[in-house]
Amino acid sequence: MSFIEIKNVNKFYGNAQALFDVSINIEKGAFVTLLGPSGSGKTTLLKLLAGFEPLASGAIMMNGSDVSGVPTEKRNFGVVFQGYALFPHMSVFDNIAYPLRVRRMGRDEISKRVHAMLDLVQLSKFAKRKPSELSGGQQQRVALSRALVFNPDLLLLDEPMSALDKKLRVDLQEELREIHKTLGTTFINVTHDQEEAMHMSDCIAVMNNGRIEQFASAFDLYRRPTTRFVADFIGKSNLIEGEISEGKDKKGAMFKFDNIEFALPGTKHTGKVAFILRPEDACVNLEPAIDGRVSLQGTIHCSTYSGDRALYTVDLENKKQVIIYGTARTGIHADGTKVFVCFKAEESIILP
Ligand code: ADP
């Protein structure tokens, strides 16, 4: 039994279905992220977890009991939602103390807990300030403290960093990871930022059109995507549609797209597939490979240089384009250069 079990959840707004048969299991202490494009249903799922919205069917289980009908305030979940702004007239201390006062905790205990939280988020100096006297990042840390101070079973975060600039966002990501590590509370975070999700989470639920496409670690999403959407959404990839057939000489499987064909040893797939080539799994050479790697002829369409690497867009013989990273330590290939795109076919990702 998992700590949180989301079972076959459906949700409608009027006639429009926002979630379709969503099921995931979340282990205690995990940092889970719901990731997907705008409108994919991330916030809706988080709202169902928080109890802000009812579900149409299915169940949300916690420690084996159904909490779907339990009101928000009885769920003992911490929430950092956009709509849950800080109380502007209260000091930082009082904002964080608020959930403890609601729970009628004693003064000394409140003081002890609030100061421990302030310490954890490094805001001890600001206890007496009003939220308006803090930066955006500091306000987010107060909101986080207020959501964590009562030791919730689960912390729900709705795009807590979306309003911050890039540098602050990265800092807060680090801090959030540290806090998660220190407290061991189960975190469920919503973001549309793939980098943020991969950086912070133990497990990521990739959502698309109200469905879970894949629920897996960042590594598995990147190296072992199970759908075209995930392969395309997570990182850069070349998604080549083609067909696998037995080679003429019965030597093994061949992958063919248009007039281009190469051997694909060891594959269990046949028929129409997508061949996924990550840009870092190939290189661009002036000569074909002599070590058994596939070498496809092409022409550099354009190249960009970002210091640590070059990014080449290469026109293959059949006019299909692929993007490939180069090391660019000794220079970069000019546009129009005839090249070979070399890669180990057996290391690529195949989707039926
Ligand atoms: P995300 O968080 O991934 O951007 P949402 O969960 O907010 O997606 O929305 C999922 C779908 O539900 C969208 O099509 C959105 O327009 C719709 N939706 C969200 N909230 C409401 C609402 N209160 N009333 C009607 N439709 C809504």
Coordinates of C-alpha atoms and ligand atoms in Angstrom, one line a residue:
M1 CA 0.0 0.0 0.0
S2 CA 1.4 3.4 -0.9
F3 CA 1.0 6.5 1.2
I4 CA -1.2 8.3 -1.3
E5 CA -3.1 6.4 -3.9
I6 CA -4.9 8.3 -6.6
K7 CA -7.3 5.8 -8.1
N8 CA -9.1 6.2 -11.4
V9 CA -10.0 9.8 -10.8
N10 CA -12.3 11.7 -13.2
K11 CA -13.2 15.3 -13.0
F12 CA -15.6 17.5 -15.0
Y13 CA -16.1 21.3 -15.1
G14 CA -19.7 21.4 -16.4
N15 CA -19.6 19.1 -19.5
A16 CA -15.9 19.4 -20.1
Q17 CA -13.8 16.6 -18.7
A18 CA -10.6 17.9 -17.1
L19 CA -9.2 14.6 -15.8
F20 CA -9.5 11.2 -17.4
D21 CA -9.0 8.1 -15.2
V22 CA -6.0 9.4 -13.4
S23 CA -4.1 6.9 -11.2
I24 CA -0.8 7.3 -9.4
N25 CA 0.7 6.0 -6.2
I26 CA 2.9 8.2 -4.1
E27 CA 5.3 6.9 -1.5
K28 CA 5.8 8.5 1.9
G29 CA 8.5 11.2 1.9
A30 CA 8.7 11.4 -1.9
F31 CA 9.1 14.7 -3.8
V32 CA 6.6 14.3 -6.7
T33 CA 6.0 16.8 -9.5
L34 CA 3.0 17.1 -11.8
L35 CA 4.5 18.4 -15.0
G36 CA 2.7 19.3 -18.2
P37 CA 1.7 22.1 -20.6
S38 CA -0.8 24.7 -19.6
G39 CA -4.3 23.2 -19.4
S40 CA -3.2 19.6 -19.0
G41 CA -4.9 19.2 -15.6
K42 CA -2.1 19.7 -13.1
T43 CA -3.8 22.3 -10.9
T44 CA -7.1 20.4 -11.1
L45 CA -5.4 17.3 -9.7
L46 CA -3.7 19.3 -7.0
K47 CA -7.0 20.9 -6.1
L48 CA -8.7 17.5 -5.8
L49 CA -5.8 16.4 -3.5
A50 CA -6.3 19.6 -1.4
G51 CA -10.0 19.1 -1.2
F52 CA -10.8 22.4 -3.0
E53 CA -12.7 20.6 -5.7
P54 CA -14.9 17.5 -5.6
L55 CA -14.0 14.6 -7.9
A56 CA -16.6 13.0 -10.2
S57 CA -15.5 9.5 -9.7
G58 CA -12.5 7.5 -8.4
A59 CA -10.9 7.9 -5.0
I60 CA -8.0 9.5 -3.2
M61 CA -6.6 7.2 -0.5
M62 CA -4.2 8.2 2.2
N63 CA -2.7 5.4 4.3
G64 CA -5.4 3.1 2.9
S65 CA -8.4 5.2 3.8
D66 CA -10.5 7.3 1.3
V67 CA -10.0 11.0 2.0
S68 CA -12.1 12.1 -1.1
G69 CA -14.9 13.3 1.1
V70 CA -12.8 14.8 3.9
P71 CA -12.9 18.6 4.1
T72 CA -9.7 20.5 3.3
E73 CA -9.1 21.6 6.9
K74 CA -9.3 18.0 8.2
R75 CA -6.8 16.6 5.7
N76 CA -3.7 18.0 7.6
F77 CA -2.1 19.0 4.3
G78 CA 0.0 22.1 3.8
V79 CA -0.8 24.2 0.7
V80 CA 1.1 26.9 -1.1
F81 CA -1.4 28.0 -3.8
Q82 CA -1.5 31.2 -5.7
G83 CA -4.9 32.1 -4.0
Y84 CA -3.4 31.5 -0.6
A85 CA -1.6 34.8 -0.2
L86 CA 0.1 35.9 3.0
F87 CA -2.0 38.0 5.4
P88 CA -0.8 41.5 4.6
H89 CA -1.6 43.0 8.0
M90 CA 0.3 40.3 10.0
S91 CA 4.0 40.1 10.6
V92 CA 6.1 37.3 9.2
F93 CA 6.0 35.6 12.7
D94 CA 2.2 35.9 12.9
N95 CA 1.7 34.6 9.4
I96 CA 3.7 31.5 10.2
A97 CA 2.1 31.1 13.6
Y98 CA -1.4 31.4 12.2
P99 CA -2.0 27.6 11.5
L100 CA -0.7 26.8 15.0
R101 CA -3.0 29.4 16.7
V102 CA -6.0 27.9 14.7
R103 CA -4.9 24.6 16.2
R104 CA -4.9 26.2 19.7
M105 CA -1.3 25.4 20.4
G106 CA 0.3 26.9 23.5
R107 CA 2.4 30.1 23.2
D108 CA 5.7 28.6 24.0
E109 CA 5.3 25.8 21.6
I110 CA 4.2 28.2 18.9
S111 CA 7.2 30.4 19.4
K112 CA 9.5 27.4 19.4
R113 CA 8.1 26.0 16.1
V114 CA 7.9 29.4 14.3
H115 CA 11.5 30.2 15.2
A116 CA 12.6 26.7 14.0
M117 CA 10.8 27.3 10.7
L118 CA 12.3 30.8 10.3
D119 CA 15.7 29.3 10.9
L120 CA 15.1 26.6 8.3
V121 CA 14.2 29.2 5.6
Q122 CA 16.8 31.6 6.8
L123 CA 14.4 34.4 7.6
S124 CA 15.0 34.8 11.4
K125 CA 16.0 38.4 10.9
F126 CA 12.7 39.3 9.3
A127 CA 10.3 37.9 11.9
K128 CA 8.8 41.3 12.7
R129 CA 8.4 42.6 9.1
K130 CA 5.2 42.7 7.1
P131 CA 5.0 40.7 3.9
S132 CA 5.1 43.9 1.8
E133 CA 8.6 44.6 3.3
L134 CA 9.9 41.3 1.8
S135 CA 11.1 40.4 -1.7
G136 CA 9.1 37.9 -3.8
G137 CA 11.4 35.0 -2.9
Q138 CA 11.3 35.8 0.8
Q139 CA 7.5 36.0 0.7
Q140 CA 7.4 32.6 -0.9
R141 CA 9.6 31.2 1.9
V142 CA 7.2 32.6 4.4
A143 CA 4.3 31.0 2.6
L144 CA 6.2 27.7 2.6
S145 CA 6.9 28.1 6.3
R146 CA 3.3 28.7 7.1
A147 CA 2.4 25.5 5.1
L148 CA 4.9 23.4 6.9
V149 CA 4.9 24.7 10.5
F150 CA 2.2 22.3 11.7
N151 CA 4.0 19.2 10.4
P152 CA 1.5 18.4 7.6
D153 CA 1.3 14.8 6.2
L154 CA 1.6 16.3 2.7
L155 CA 2.7 19.6 1.2
L156 CA 1.0 20.7 -2.0
L157 CA 2.7 23.4 -4.1
D158 CA 1.1 25.1 -7.0
E159 CA 3.8 26.6 -9.2
P160 CA 5.4 28.3 -6.2
M161 CA 8.2 29.7 -8.2
S162 CA 6.4 30.9 -11.4
A163 CA 6.4 34.6 -10.4
L164 CA 10.1 34.7 -9.5
D165 CA 13.0 35.5 -11.9
K166 CA 15.3 32.7 -13.1
K167 CA 18.1 33.2 -10.6
L168 CA 15.8 33.3 -7.6
R169 CA 13.9 30.4 -8.9
V170 CA 17.0 28.3 -9.0
D171 CA 18.0 29.4 -5.5
L172 CA 14.5 28.5 -4.2
Q173 CA 14.6 25.1 -5.9
E174 CA 17.8 24.3 -4.0
E175 CA 16.3 25.5 -0.8
L176 CA 13.1 23.5 -1.4
R177 CA 15.1 20.4 -2.0
E178 CA 17.1 21.0 1.2
I179 CA 13.9 21.6 3.2
H180 CA 12.4 18.4 1.8
K181 CA 15.5 16.5 2.8
T182 CA 15.5 17.9 6.3
L183 CA 11.8 17.4 7.1
G184 CA 11.1 14.3 5.1
T185 CA 7.5 15.5 4.4
T186 CA 5.9 14.2 1.2
F187 CA 5.8 17.0 -1.4
I188 CA 3.6 17.3 -4.5
N189 CA 4.6 20.2 -6.7
V190 CA 3.0 21.5 -9.9
T191 CA 5.1 23.1 -12.6
H192 CA 5.2 23.5 -16.4
D193 CA 9.0 23.9 -16.2
Q194 CA 10.6 20.7 -17.2
E195 CA 14.0 21.6 -15.9
E196 CA 12.6 22.5 -12.5
A197 CA 10.7 19.1 -12.4
M198 CA 13.8 17.1 -13.3
H199 CA 16.0 18.9 -11.0
M200 CA 13.9 18.5 -7.9
S201 CA 11.7 15.4 -8.1
D202 CA 12.1 11.8 -7.1
C203 CA 9.2 11.1 -9.5
I204 CA 7.4 13.1 -12.1
A205 CA 3.9 12.6 -13.5
V206 CA 3.8 13.9 -17.0
M207 CA 0.3 15.1 -17.8
N208 CA -1.3 15.9 -21.2
N209 CA -4.9 16.6 -22.0
G210 CA -6.1 15.5 -18.5
R211 CA -4.3 12.2 -18.6
I212 CA -1.1 10.8 -17.0
E213 CA 1.3 10.0 -19.9
Q214 CA 4.0 8.5 -17.7
F215 CA 4.8 8.5 -14.0
A216 CA 8.5 7.8 -13.5
S217 CA 11.9 9.2 -12.4
A218 CA 13.6 12.0 -14.4
F219 CA 16.0 9.4 -15.7
D220 CA 13.4 7.0 -16.9
L221 CA 11.3 9.8 -18.5
Y222 CA 14.4 10.9 -20.5
R223 CA 16.0 7.5 -21.3
R224 CA 12.9 5.3 -21.3
P225 CA 9.9 7.4 -22.4
T226 CA 6.8 5.3 -23.1
T227 CA 4.9 7.7 -25.3
R228 CA 5.7 10.1 -28.1
F229 CA 4.5 13.0 -26.0
V230 CA 6.9 12.3 -23.2
A231 CA 9.8 11.7 -25.6
D232 CA 9.1 15.1 -27.2
F233 CA 8.2 17.0 -24.0
I234 CA 11.1 15.9 -21.9
G235 CA 14.4 17.3 -23.3
K236 CA 15.3 17.7 -26.9
S237 CA 14.8 14.7 -29.2
N238 CA 14.7 13.8 -32.8
L239 CA 11.5 11.8 -33.3
I240 CA 11.8 9.9 -36.6
E241 CA 8.8 8.0 -37.8
G242 CA 9.6 4.9 -39.8
E243 CA 9.2 1.2 -40.1
I244 CA 11.2 -1.8 -38.9
S245 CA 11.4 -4.8 -41.1
E246 CA 13.5 -7.9 -41.4
G247 CA 16.6 -7.2 -43.6
K248 CA 16.8 -8.8 -47.1
D249 CA 19.7 -11.0 -46.2
K250 CA 18.0 -12.1 -42.9
K251 CA 20.8 -10.5 -41.0
G252 CA 18.4 -8.8 -38.6
A253 CA 16.0 -5.9 -38.3
M254 CA 16.4 -2.8 -40.5
F255 CA 14.9 0.6 -39.7
K256 CA 13.7 2.5 -42.8
F257 CA 12.4 6.0 -43.2
D258 CA 11.9 7.3 -46.7
N259 CA 15.0 6.2 -48.7
I260 CA 17.2 5.9 -45.6
E261 CA 17.8 2.5 -44.0
F262 CA 20.1 1.2 -41.3
A263 CA 20.5 -1.9 -39.2
L264 CA 18.8 -2.0 -35.8
P265 CA 20.3 -4.9 -34.0
G266 CA 18.6 -6.5 -31.0
T267 CA 15.2 -4.7 -31.3
K268 CA 12.0 -6.5 -30.3
H269 CA 9.9 -4.1 -32.3
T270 CA 8.5 -4.5 -35.8
G271 CA 6.3 -2.5 -38.0
K272 CA 5.7 1.3 -37.7
V273 CA 7.7 2.8 -34.9
A274 CA 9.2 6.1 -33.8
F275 CA 13.0 6.1 -33.6
I276 CA 14.1 8.6 -31.0
L277 CA 17.6 10.0 -31.2
R278 CA 18.7 12.3 -28.4
P279 CA 21.0 15.1 -29.7
E280 CA 23.8 14.1 -27.4
D281 CA 23.7 10.4 -28.5
A282 CA 25.0 11.3 -31.9
C283 CA 27.9 13.3 -33.3
V284 CA 28.6 15.1 -36.5
N285 CA 31.7 14.0 -38.3
L286 CA 33.4 14.7 -41.6
E287 CA 34.0 11.0 -42.2
P288 CA 31.7 8.0 -41.8
A289 CA 32.3 6.0 -38.6
I290 CA 34.4 2.9 -39.0
D291 CA 33.5 1.3 -35.6
G292 CA 30.1 -0.1 -36.6
R293 CA 28.1 3.0 -35.7
V294 CA 25.4 4.1 -38.1
S295 CA 26.6 7.0 -40.3
L296 CA 23.9 9.0 -42.1
Q297 CA 25.0 11.5 -44.8
G298 CA 23.8 15.1 -44.4
T299 CA 24.5 18.7 -44.7
I300 CA 24.8 21.3 -41.9
H301 CA 21.7 23.5 -42.2
C302 CA 22.7 25.8 -39.4
S303 CA 24.8 25.7 -36.3
T304 CA 24.7 27.7 -33.0
Y305 CA 27.4 27.8 -30.5
S306 CA 26.8 28.1 -26.7
G307 CA 30.4 27.8 -25.3
D308 CA 30.1 24.4 -23.9
R309 CA 28.8 22.9 -27.1
A310 CA 27.5 23.5 -30.6
L311 CA 24.0 22.6 -31.7
Y312 CA 23.8 21.5 -35.4
T313 CA 20.6 21.3 -37.4
V314 CA 21.5 18.7 -40.1
D315 CA 19.5 18.1 -43.3
L316 CA 19.6 14.4 -44.0
E317 CA 19.5 13.0 -47.6
N318 CA 15.7 12.7 -47.5
K319 CA 15.4 16.4 -46.3
K320 CA 14.4 15.4 -42.8
Q321 CA 16.2 17.5 -40.2
V322 CA 17.8 16.3 -37.0
I323 CA 19.5 18.3 -34.2
I324 CA 22.8 17.0 -32.9
Y325 CA 25.1 18.4 -30.2
G326 CA 28.8 18.8 -31.0
T327 CA 31.7 19.3 -28.5
A328 CA 33.0 22.4 -30.3
R329 CA 36.3 22.3 -28.5
T330 CA 38.3 22.9 -31.7
G331 CA 35.8 24.8 -33.8
I332 CA 32.4 24.3 -35.4
H333 CA 31.3 23.1 -38.8
A334 CA 30.1 25.9 -41.1
D335 CA 26.7 25.9 -42.7
G336 CA 26.6 23.8 -45.9
T337 CA 29.4 21.4 -44.7
K338 CA 28.8 17.8 -45.9
V339 CA 28.8 15.6 -42.8
F340 CA 27.9 12.3 -41.3
V341 CA 25.6 11.9 -38.4
C342 CA 27.0 9.0 -36.4
F343 CA 25.3 7.0 -33.6
K344 CA 24.9 3.6 -32.1
A345 CA 21.5 2.4 -33.3
E346 CA 21.2 -0.2 -30.6
E347 CA 21.3 2.5 -27.9
S348 CA 18.4 4.5 -29.2
I349 CA 14.8 4.6 -28.0
I350 CA 12.1 2.9 -30.0
L351 CA 8.4 3.6 -29.5
P352 CA 5.8 1.4 -31.2
Ligands
ADP1 P1 -3.0 23.2 -15.7 O1 -2.9 23.4 -14.2 O2 -2.3 22.0 -16.2 O3 -2.7 24.4 -16.5 P2 -5.9 23.1 -15.1 O4 -6.0 22.0 -14.2 O5 -5.9 24.5 -14.6 O6 -4.6 22.8 -16.0 O7 -7.0 23.0 -16.2 C1 -7.3 21.8 -16.9 C2 -8.6 22.0 -17.8 O8 -9.7 22.4 -17.0 C3 -8.4 23.2 -18.7 O9 -9.0 22.9 -20.0 C4 -9.1 24.3 -18.1 O10 -9.5 25.3 -19.0 C5 -10.2 23.7 -17.3 N1 -10.6 24.3 -16.1 C6 -9.8 24.5 -15.0 N2 -10.4 25.2 -14.0 C7 -11.7 25.3 -14.4 C8 -12.9 25.9 -13.9 N3 -12.9 26.4 -12.6 N4 -14.0 25.9 -14.6 C9 -14.0 25.4 -15.9 N5 -12.9 24.8 -16.5 C10 -11.8 24.8 -15.8

